[in-house]
Amino acid sequence: MNKVEKTYQENVRYIIPLMILVAFFAKLIEHLYLPAKYFYDSNRILNMINNPKYIYSWGGSYKIAADFFRNINIFHFTTRLQWSICLGIIFNILFIILFIKNKGLDLKQIVFALMYTGILNIYIYNVGKDAIQLLFFILLFIVINLKIKKAFKIAGCFAVLYWESTFYKNYYIIIAFFFLVLVLGIWFLRKKNVKISFIKGVMIVLILYTVVFAFLGIARETMPEDYDAVMVCKENTTQLGADSVIDDKIEHNGKLSLFMANYIINSLRMAIPIELLKGGIYYLPFVVFEIFLIFYLVKAFFRLYRMDFKQILALSVFIAYFMGSVLFEPDFGSFVRHEASTFPLLYILIFNTDNWGIRG
């Protein structure tokens, strides 16, 4: 073992107390400093849990979340603080265990892990839809790490995404489709030991845009109602004028070519959301977080030839998730919050990387 690798291993000893400290202060920030508007969904679901007469006031994923938390509420929690502390303890312990078993981290990985810890504790470890979303990604993490054949892992990941689409968030069927295309394509490149250059990387991105365009074109002919729903989805949920809105820059009027132009523009805006800085210093952590994430994803892609199959699965699911998010996310705040729930996948991809050299 060389000196650098020994340092990486020693770093693991320091990250655990730092994660606990960050989690503690994140919870203080959540409950003492952030206004209630940042937890609108959580408070709404809490009302539905505590007041049965409101159970049908909001349908869809809100009702599912309220039902879920009501059924597991063995301690009879009635406040967001109680749920926040309980879920924070459970999830922090789970993810600290992962880092205890980690074989080494460099400084950038430690900084990113601590940033992630703060965001998770403020926005995800709470009564709400994002905590349930996190459970689905934990399930995907389990499937990816099962000692079964590769084909069964692919089928298992697809099944989880499809299952979620049947009762929680119906657009996950689109993510499931994107996942199949991605995992087969990325695994082919890995088998051929293709080394990704800048030009090849650009070509792959263009191919992904083409996949989205082809999918929407087929949906327009075979599923016209679903296609129309995608066309107007963001228009129906976007709050124009908000600092963090992801509004379309081109009026498409249902025209697929113009919709795709918006898709490309919005995907770049979401990947590097520097425009958020005009909303004030509050948004800086989100911008830095997203830049860190994109840095690691790009680095991972350029080292594709060194990945194992677990990392390929994690990368495929995450990119599929991002492709779907560009279609449906109305603002940067919800996008970063929902994206944070993918942490179990990103642990495989970013933090569990001793065998393919993402460090440095």
Coordinates of C-alpha atoms in Angstrom, one line a residue:
M1 CA 0.0 0.0 0.0
N2 CA 1.4 3.4 -1.0
K3 CA 1.3 6.5 1.2
V4 CA -1.6 8.1 -0.7
E5 CA -3.8 5.0 -0.4
K6 CA -3.0 4.8 3.3
T7 CA -4.1 8.4 3.7
Y8 CA -7.4 7.6 1.9
Q9 CA -8.0 4.8 4.4
E10 CA -7.2 7.0 7.4
N11 CA -9.6 9.6 6.1
V12 CA -12.5 7.2 6.7
R13 CA -11.9 7.5 10.4
Y14 CA -12.6 11.3 10.3
I15 CA -15.7 11.3 8.2
I16 CA -18.0 9.5 10.7
P17 CA -17.8 12.1 13.5
L18 CA -18.0 14.9 10.9
M19 CA -21.2 13.3 9.4
I20 CA -22.8 13.2 12.9
L21 CA -21.8 16.8 13.5
V22 CA -23.2 18.0 10.1
A23 CA -26.4 16.0 10.6
F24 CA -26.9 17.7 14.0
F25 CA -26.4 21.2 12.7
A26 CA -28.5 20.4 9.6
K27 CA -31.5 19.5 11.8
L28 CA -31.0 22.7 13.8
I29 CA -31.0 24.7 10.5
E30 CA -34.1 22.9 9.3
H31 CA -36.2 23.6 12.5
L32 CA -34.8 26.9 13.7
Y33 CA -33.9 28.9 10.6
L34 CA -35.7 27.7 7.4
P35 CA -39.2 29.1 6.9
A36 CA -42.2 26.8 6.6
K37 CA -42.5 27.3 2.8
Y38 CA -39.6 25.0 2.3
F39 CA -41.5 22.2 3.9
Y40 CA -44.9 22.8 2.4
D41 CA -45.4 19.2 1.2
S42 CA -44.2 17.8 4.5
N43 CA -46.7 19.9 6.5
R44 CA -49.5 19.0 4.1
I45 CA -48.8 15.3 4.5
L46 CA -48.5 15.7 8.3
N47 CA -52.0 17.3 8.3
M48 CA -53.3 14.3 6.3
I49 CA -51.7 11.9 8.8
N50 CA -53.1 13.7 11.9
N51 CA -56.5 14.6 10.5
P52 CA -58.4 11.7 8.9
K53 CA -61.0 14.1 7.5
Y54 CA -58.2 15.6 5.3
I55 CA -57.1 12.2 4.0
Y56 CA -58.7 12.7 0.6
S57 CA -58.0 16.4 0.3
W58 CA -54.9 15.6 -1.8
G59 CA -54.7 12.5 -3.9
G60 CA -52.0 10.6 -5.7
S61 CA -48.5 10.4 -4.1
Y62 CA -49.7 12.7 -1.3
K63 CA -52.3 10.2 -0.1
I64 CA -49.9 7.3 -0.6
A65 CA -47.3 9.1 1.5
A66 CA -49.9 9.9 4.2
D67 CA -51.1 6.3 4.3
F68 CA -47.6 5.0 4.5
F69 CA -46.5 7.2 7.5
R70 CA -49.8 6.7 9.3
N71 CA -49.4 2.9 9.0
I72 CA -45.8 2.9 10.4
N73 CA -46.6 5.5 13.1
I74 CA -46.2 3.1 16.0
F75 CA -44.9 5.9 18.3
H76 CA -47.9 8.1 17.5
F77 CA -45.9 11.1 16.2
T78 CA -47.9 14.3 15.6
T79 CA -45.2 16.8 14.7
R80 CA -42.7 17.2 11.9
L81 CA -39.9 17.6 14.5
Q82 CA -40.7 14.1 15.9
W83 CA -40.7 12.5 12.4
S84 CA -37.5 14.4 11.5
I85 CA -35.5 13.2 14.5
C86 CA -36.7 9.6 14.1
L87 CA -36.1 9.3 10.4
G88 CA -32.8 11.2 10.8
I89 CA -31.5 8.7 13.3
I90 CA -32.5 5.7 11.2
F91 CA -31.2 6.9 7.9
N92 CA -28.0 8.5 9.3
I93 CA -27.2 5.2 11.0
L94 CA -27.7 3.2 7.8
F95 CA -25.5 5.5 5.7
I96 CA -22.8 5.9 8.4
I97 CA -22.5 2.1 8.3
L98 CA -21.8 2.3 4.6
F99 CA -18.9 4.7 5.2
I100 CA -17.6 2.7 8.1
K101 CA -17.1 -0.1 5.6
N102 CA -15.6 2.2 3.0
K103 CA -12.0 1.4 1.9
G104 CA -10.9 5.0 1.5
L105 CA -11.9 8.5 0.6
D106 CA -10.0 11.5 -0.7
L107 CA -10.6 15.1 0.4
K108 CA -13.1 15.9 -2.4
Q109 CA -15.2 12.8 -1.6
I110 CA -15.3 13.8 2.1
V111 CA -16.4 17.3 1.3
F112 CA -19.1 16.0 -1.1
A113 CA -20.3 13.4 1.4
L114 CA -20.7 16.1 4.1
M115 CA -22.6 18.3 1.7
Y116 CA -24.8 15.4 0.9
T117 CA -25.3 14.7 4.6
G118 CA -26.5 18.2 5.1
I119 CA -29.0 18.2 2.2
L120 CA -30.3 14.7 3.2
N121 CA -30.9 15.7 6.8
I122 CA -32.7 19.0 5.9
Y123 CA -34.9 17.9 3.0
I124 CA -35.1 14.1 2.9
Y125 CA -35.1 12.7 6.4
N126 CA -38.5 14.0 7.1
V127 CA -42.2 13.1 6.8
G128 CA -42.8 13.5 3.1
K129 CA -42.7 12.0 -0.4
D130 CA -38.9 12.2 -0.7
A131 CA -38.3 9.8 2.3
I132 CA -40.4 7.2 0.5
Q133 CA -38.5 7.9 -2.7
L134 CA -35.3 7.2 -0.8
L135 CA -36.7 3.8 0.2
F136 CA -37.1 2.9 -3.5
F137 CA -33.5 3.8 -4.2
I138 CA -32.4 1.8 -1.2
L139 CA -34.3 -1.1 -2.8
L140 CA -32.4 -0.5 -6.0
F141 CA -29.1 -0.5 -4.0
I142 CA -30.0 -3.9 -2.6
V143 CA -30.9 -5.4 -6.0
I144 CA -27.7 -4.0 -7.5
N145 CA -25.6 -5.7 -4.7
L146 CA -27.4 -9.0 -4.8
K147 CA -25.2 -12.0 -5.8
I148 CA -27.2 -12.9 -8.8
K149 CA -26.7 -13.1 -12.6
K150 CA -26.3 -9.8 -14.5
A151 CA -29.6 -10.3 -16.4
F152 CA -31.5 -10.8 -13.2
K153 CA -30.0 -7.6 -11.8
I154 CA -31.1 -5.7 -14.9
A155 CA -34.6 -7.2 -14.6
G156 CA -34.7 -6.5 -10.9
C157 CA -33.9 -2.8 -11.4
F158 CA -36.4 -2.5 -14.2
A159 CA -39.0 -4.2 -12.0
V160 CA -38.5 -1.7 -9.1
L161 CA -38.8 1.2 -11.4
Y162 CA -41.9 -0.2 -13.1
W163 CA -43.4 -1.1 -9.7
E164 CA -43.0 2.4 -8.5
S165 CA -44.7 3.7 -11.7
T166 CA -47.8 1.5 -10.9
F167 CA -48.8 3.2 -7.7
Y168 CA -46.5 6.0 -6.7
K169 CA -45.1 8.1 -9.5
N170 CA -46.4 7.0 -12.9
Y171 CA -43.7 8.7 -15.0
Y172 CA -41.2 6.2 -13.6
I173 CA -42.2 3.9 -16.4
I174 CA -40.4 6.3 -18.7
I175 CA -37.3 6.1 -16.5
A176 CA -37.5 2.3 -16.6
F177 CA -37.5 2.5 -20.4
F178 CA -34.5 4.9 -20.4
F179 CA -32.7 2.6 -17.9
L180 CA -33.0 -0.4 -20.2
V181 CA -31.6 1.5 -23.2
L182 CA -28.8 2.9 -21.1
V183 CA -27.6 -0.2 -19.3
L184 CA -27.5 -2.2 -22.5
G185 CA -25.6 0.6 -24.3
I186 CA -23.2 1.3 -21.4
W187 CA -22.5 -2.4 -20.8
F188 CA -21.7 -2.8 -24.5
L189 CA -19.2 0.0 -24.4
R190 CA -17.7 -1.5 -21.2
K191 CA -17.4 -5.0 -22.8
K192 CA -15.6 -3.4 -25.8
N193 CA -13.3 -1.5 -23.4
V194 CA -14.2 1.7 -25.2
K195 CA -12.2 4.7 -23.8
I196 CA -14.4 7.7 -23.8
S197 CA -12.8 10.8 -25.4
F198 CA -14.4 14.3 -25.5
I199 CA -15.7 13.7 -29.0
K200 CA -17.2 10.3 -28.1
G201 CA -18.7 11.8 -25.0
V202 CA -20.5 14.4 -27.0
M203 CA -21.7 11.8 -29.5
I204 CA -23.1 9.7 -26.6
V205 CA -25.0 12.7 -25.2
L206 CA -26.4 13.4 -28.7
I207 CA -27.5 9.8 -28.9
L208 CA -29.3 10.1 -25.5
Y209 CA -31.1 13.2 -26.8
T210 CA -32.1 11.1 -29.9
V211 CA -33.4 8.4 -27.6
V212 CA -35.7 10.9 -25.9
F213 CA -36.8 12.3 -29.2
A214 CA -37.6 8.9 -30.6
F215 CA -39.4 7.8 -27.4
L216 CA -41.6 10.9 -27.5
G217 CA -42.2 10.4 -31.3
I218 CA -43.4 6.8 -30.7
A219 CA -45.5 7.9 -27.7
R220 CA -47.2 10.6 -29.9
E221 CA -48.4 7.9 -32.3
T222 CA -49.1 5.0 -29.8
M223 CA -50.0 6.8 -26.6
P224 CA -51.4 10.2 -27.6
E225 CA -53.0 10.9 -24.2
D226 CA -49.8 10.2 -22.3
Y227 CA -47.8 12.2 -24.9
D228 CA -50.1 15.2 -24.4
A229 CA -49.7 14.9 -20.7
V230 CA -45.9 15.1 -21.0
M231 CA -46.2 18.1 -23.3
V232 CA -48.2 20.1 -20.7
C233 CA -46.8 18.6 -17.5
K234 CA -44.4 21.4 -16.6
E235 CA -46.8 24.1 -17.8
N236 CA -49.3 22.8 -15.2
T237 CA -46.8 22.7 -12.3
T238 CA -44.4 25.5 -13.0
Q239 CA -44.9 28.6 -10.9
L240 CA -43.9 31.4 -13.2
G241 CA -41.9 34.1 -11.6
A242 CA -40.3 32.0 -8.9
D243 CA -36.5 32.4 -8.5
S244 CA -35.9 28.7 -9.0
V245 CA -38.3 28.0 -11.8
I246 CA -37.2 25.8 -14.8
D247 CA -39.4 27.5 -17.3
D248 CA -39.2 26.7 -21.0
K249 CA -37.3 29.3 -23.0
I250 CA -39.0 28.4 -26.3
E251 CA -42.8 28.3 -26.7
H252 CA -43.4 24.9 -28.2
N253 CA -47.2 24.7 -28.5
G254 CA -47.1 20.9 -28.5
K255 CA -44.6 20.8 -31.4
L256 CA -42.1 18.0 -30.7
S257 CA -39.0 19.6 -32.3
L258 CA -39.4 22.8 -30.2
F259 CA -40.2 20.7 -27.1
M260 CA -36.9 18.9 -27.7
A261 CA -35.1 22.2 -28.1
N262 CA -36.4 23.1 -24.6
Y263 CA -35.4 19.7 -23.3
I264 CA -31.8 20.2 -24.4
I265 CA -31.6 23.7 -23.0
N266 CA -33.2 22.6 -19.7
S267 CA -31.0 19.6 -19.3
L268 CA -27.9 21.9 -19.5
R269 CA -29.5 24.4 -17.1
M270 CA -30.2 21.6 -14.6
A271 CA -26.8 20.0 -14.9
I272 CA -25.0 23.3 -14.1
P273 CA -27.6 25.6 -12.4
I274 CA -25.5 28.7 -12.1
E275 CA -28.5 30.9 -12.9
L276 CA -29.8 30.1 -9.4
L277 CA -27.1 32.5 -8.0
K278 CA -29.2 35.4 -9.2
G279 CA -31.7 34.4 -6.5
G280 CA -29.3 35.1 -3.7
I281 CA -26.6 33.4 -1.6
Y282 CA -29.1 30.9 -0.2
Y283 CA -28.9 29.0 -3.5
L284 CA -25.0 28.7 -3.5
P285 CA -24.9 25.3 -1.7
F286 CA -27.3 23.9 -4.3
V287 CA -25.1 25.1 -7.2
V288 CA -21.9 23.8 -5.6
F289 CA -23.6 20.5 -4.8
E290 CA -24.8 20.0 -8.4
I291 CA -21.4 21.0 -9.8
F292 CA -19.7 18.4 -7.5
L293 CA -22.2 15.8 -8.7
I294 CA -21.7 16.6 -12.4
F295 CA -17.9 16.5 -11.9
Y296 CA -18.1 13.0 -10.5
L297 CA -20.5 11.8 -13.2
V298 CA -18.4 13.1 -16.0
K299 CA -15.3 11.6 -14.4
A300 CA -17.1 8.3 -14.0
F301 CA -18.1 8.3 -17.7
F302 CA -14.6 8.9 -18.9
R303 CA -13.4 5.9 -16.8
L304 CA -16.2 3.7 -18.0
Y305 CA -13.8 1.0 -19.1
R306 CA -12.7 0.4 -15.5
M307 CA -16.2 0.1 -14.0
D308 CA -17.7 -3.1 -12.6
F309 CA -21.3 -4.1 -13.4
K310 CA -22.7 -2.7 -10.1
Q311 CA -21.4 0.7 -11.0
I312 CA -22.7 0.5 -14.5
L313 CA -26.2 -0.3 -13.2
A314 CA -26.0 2.6 -10.7
L315 CA -24.8 5.0 -13.5
S316 CA -27.6 3.8 -15.9
V317 CA -30.3 4.3 -13.3
F318 CA -29.1 7.7 -12.3
I319 CA -28.8 9.0 -15.9
A320 CA -32.2 7.5 -16.7
Y321 CA -33.5 9.4 -13.6
F322 CA -31.9 12.6 -14.8
M323 CA -33.4 12.2 -18.3
G324 CA -36.8 11.7 -16.8
S325 CA -36.4 14.6 -14.4
V326 CA -35.7 17.0 -17.3
L327 CA -39.2 16.1 -18.6
F328 CA -41.1 16.7 -15.4
E329 CA -39.3 18.8 -12.8
P330 CA -40.8 22.3 -12.6
D331 CA -38.1 24.0 -10.5
F332 CA -34.5 23.6 -9.3
G333 CA -35.5 23.3 -5.7
S334 CA -37.6 20.2 -6.2
F335 CA -35.1 18.8 -8.7
V336 CA -32.1 19.0 -6.2
R337 CA -34.3 17.7 -3.4
H338 CA -35.6 14.7 -5.4
E339 CA -32.1 14.1 -6.9
A340 CA -30.7 13.9 -3.3
S341 CA -32.8 10.8 -2.7
T342 CA -30.7 8.9 -5.2
F343 CA -27.9 8.8 -2.7
P344 CA -27.7 4.9 -2.5
L345 CA -26.9 4.8 -6.2
L346 CA -24.4 7.6 -5.9
Y347 CA -22.7 5.8 -3.1
I348 CA -22.0 3.0 -5.4
L349 CA -20.9 5.3 -8.2
I350 CA -18.9 8.0 -6.3
F351 CA -17.9 6.8 -2.9
N352 CA -17.3 3.1 -3.4
T353 CA -14.7 3.5 -6.0
D354 CA -11.5 1.9 -4.9
N355 CA -11.4 -0.4 -7.9
W356 CA -11.7 2.0 -10.8
G357 CA -9.8 5.1 -9.8
I358 CA -12.2 8.0 -9.6
R359 CA -10.0 9.7 -7.0
G360 CA -7.4 12.3 -7.9

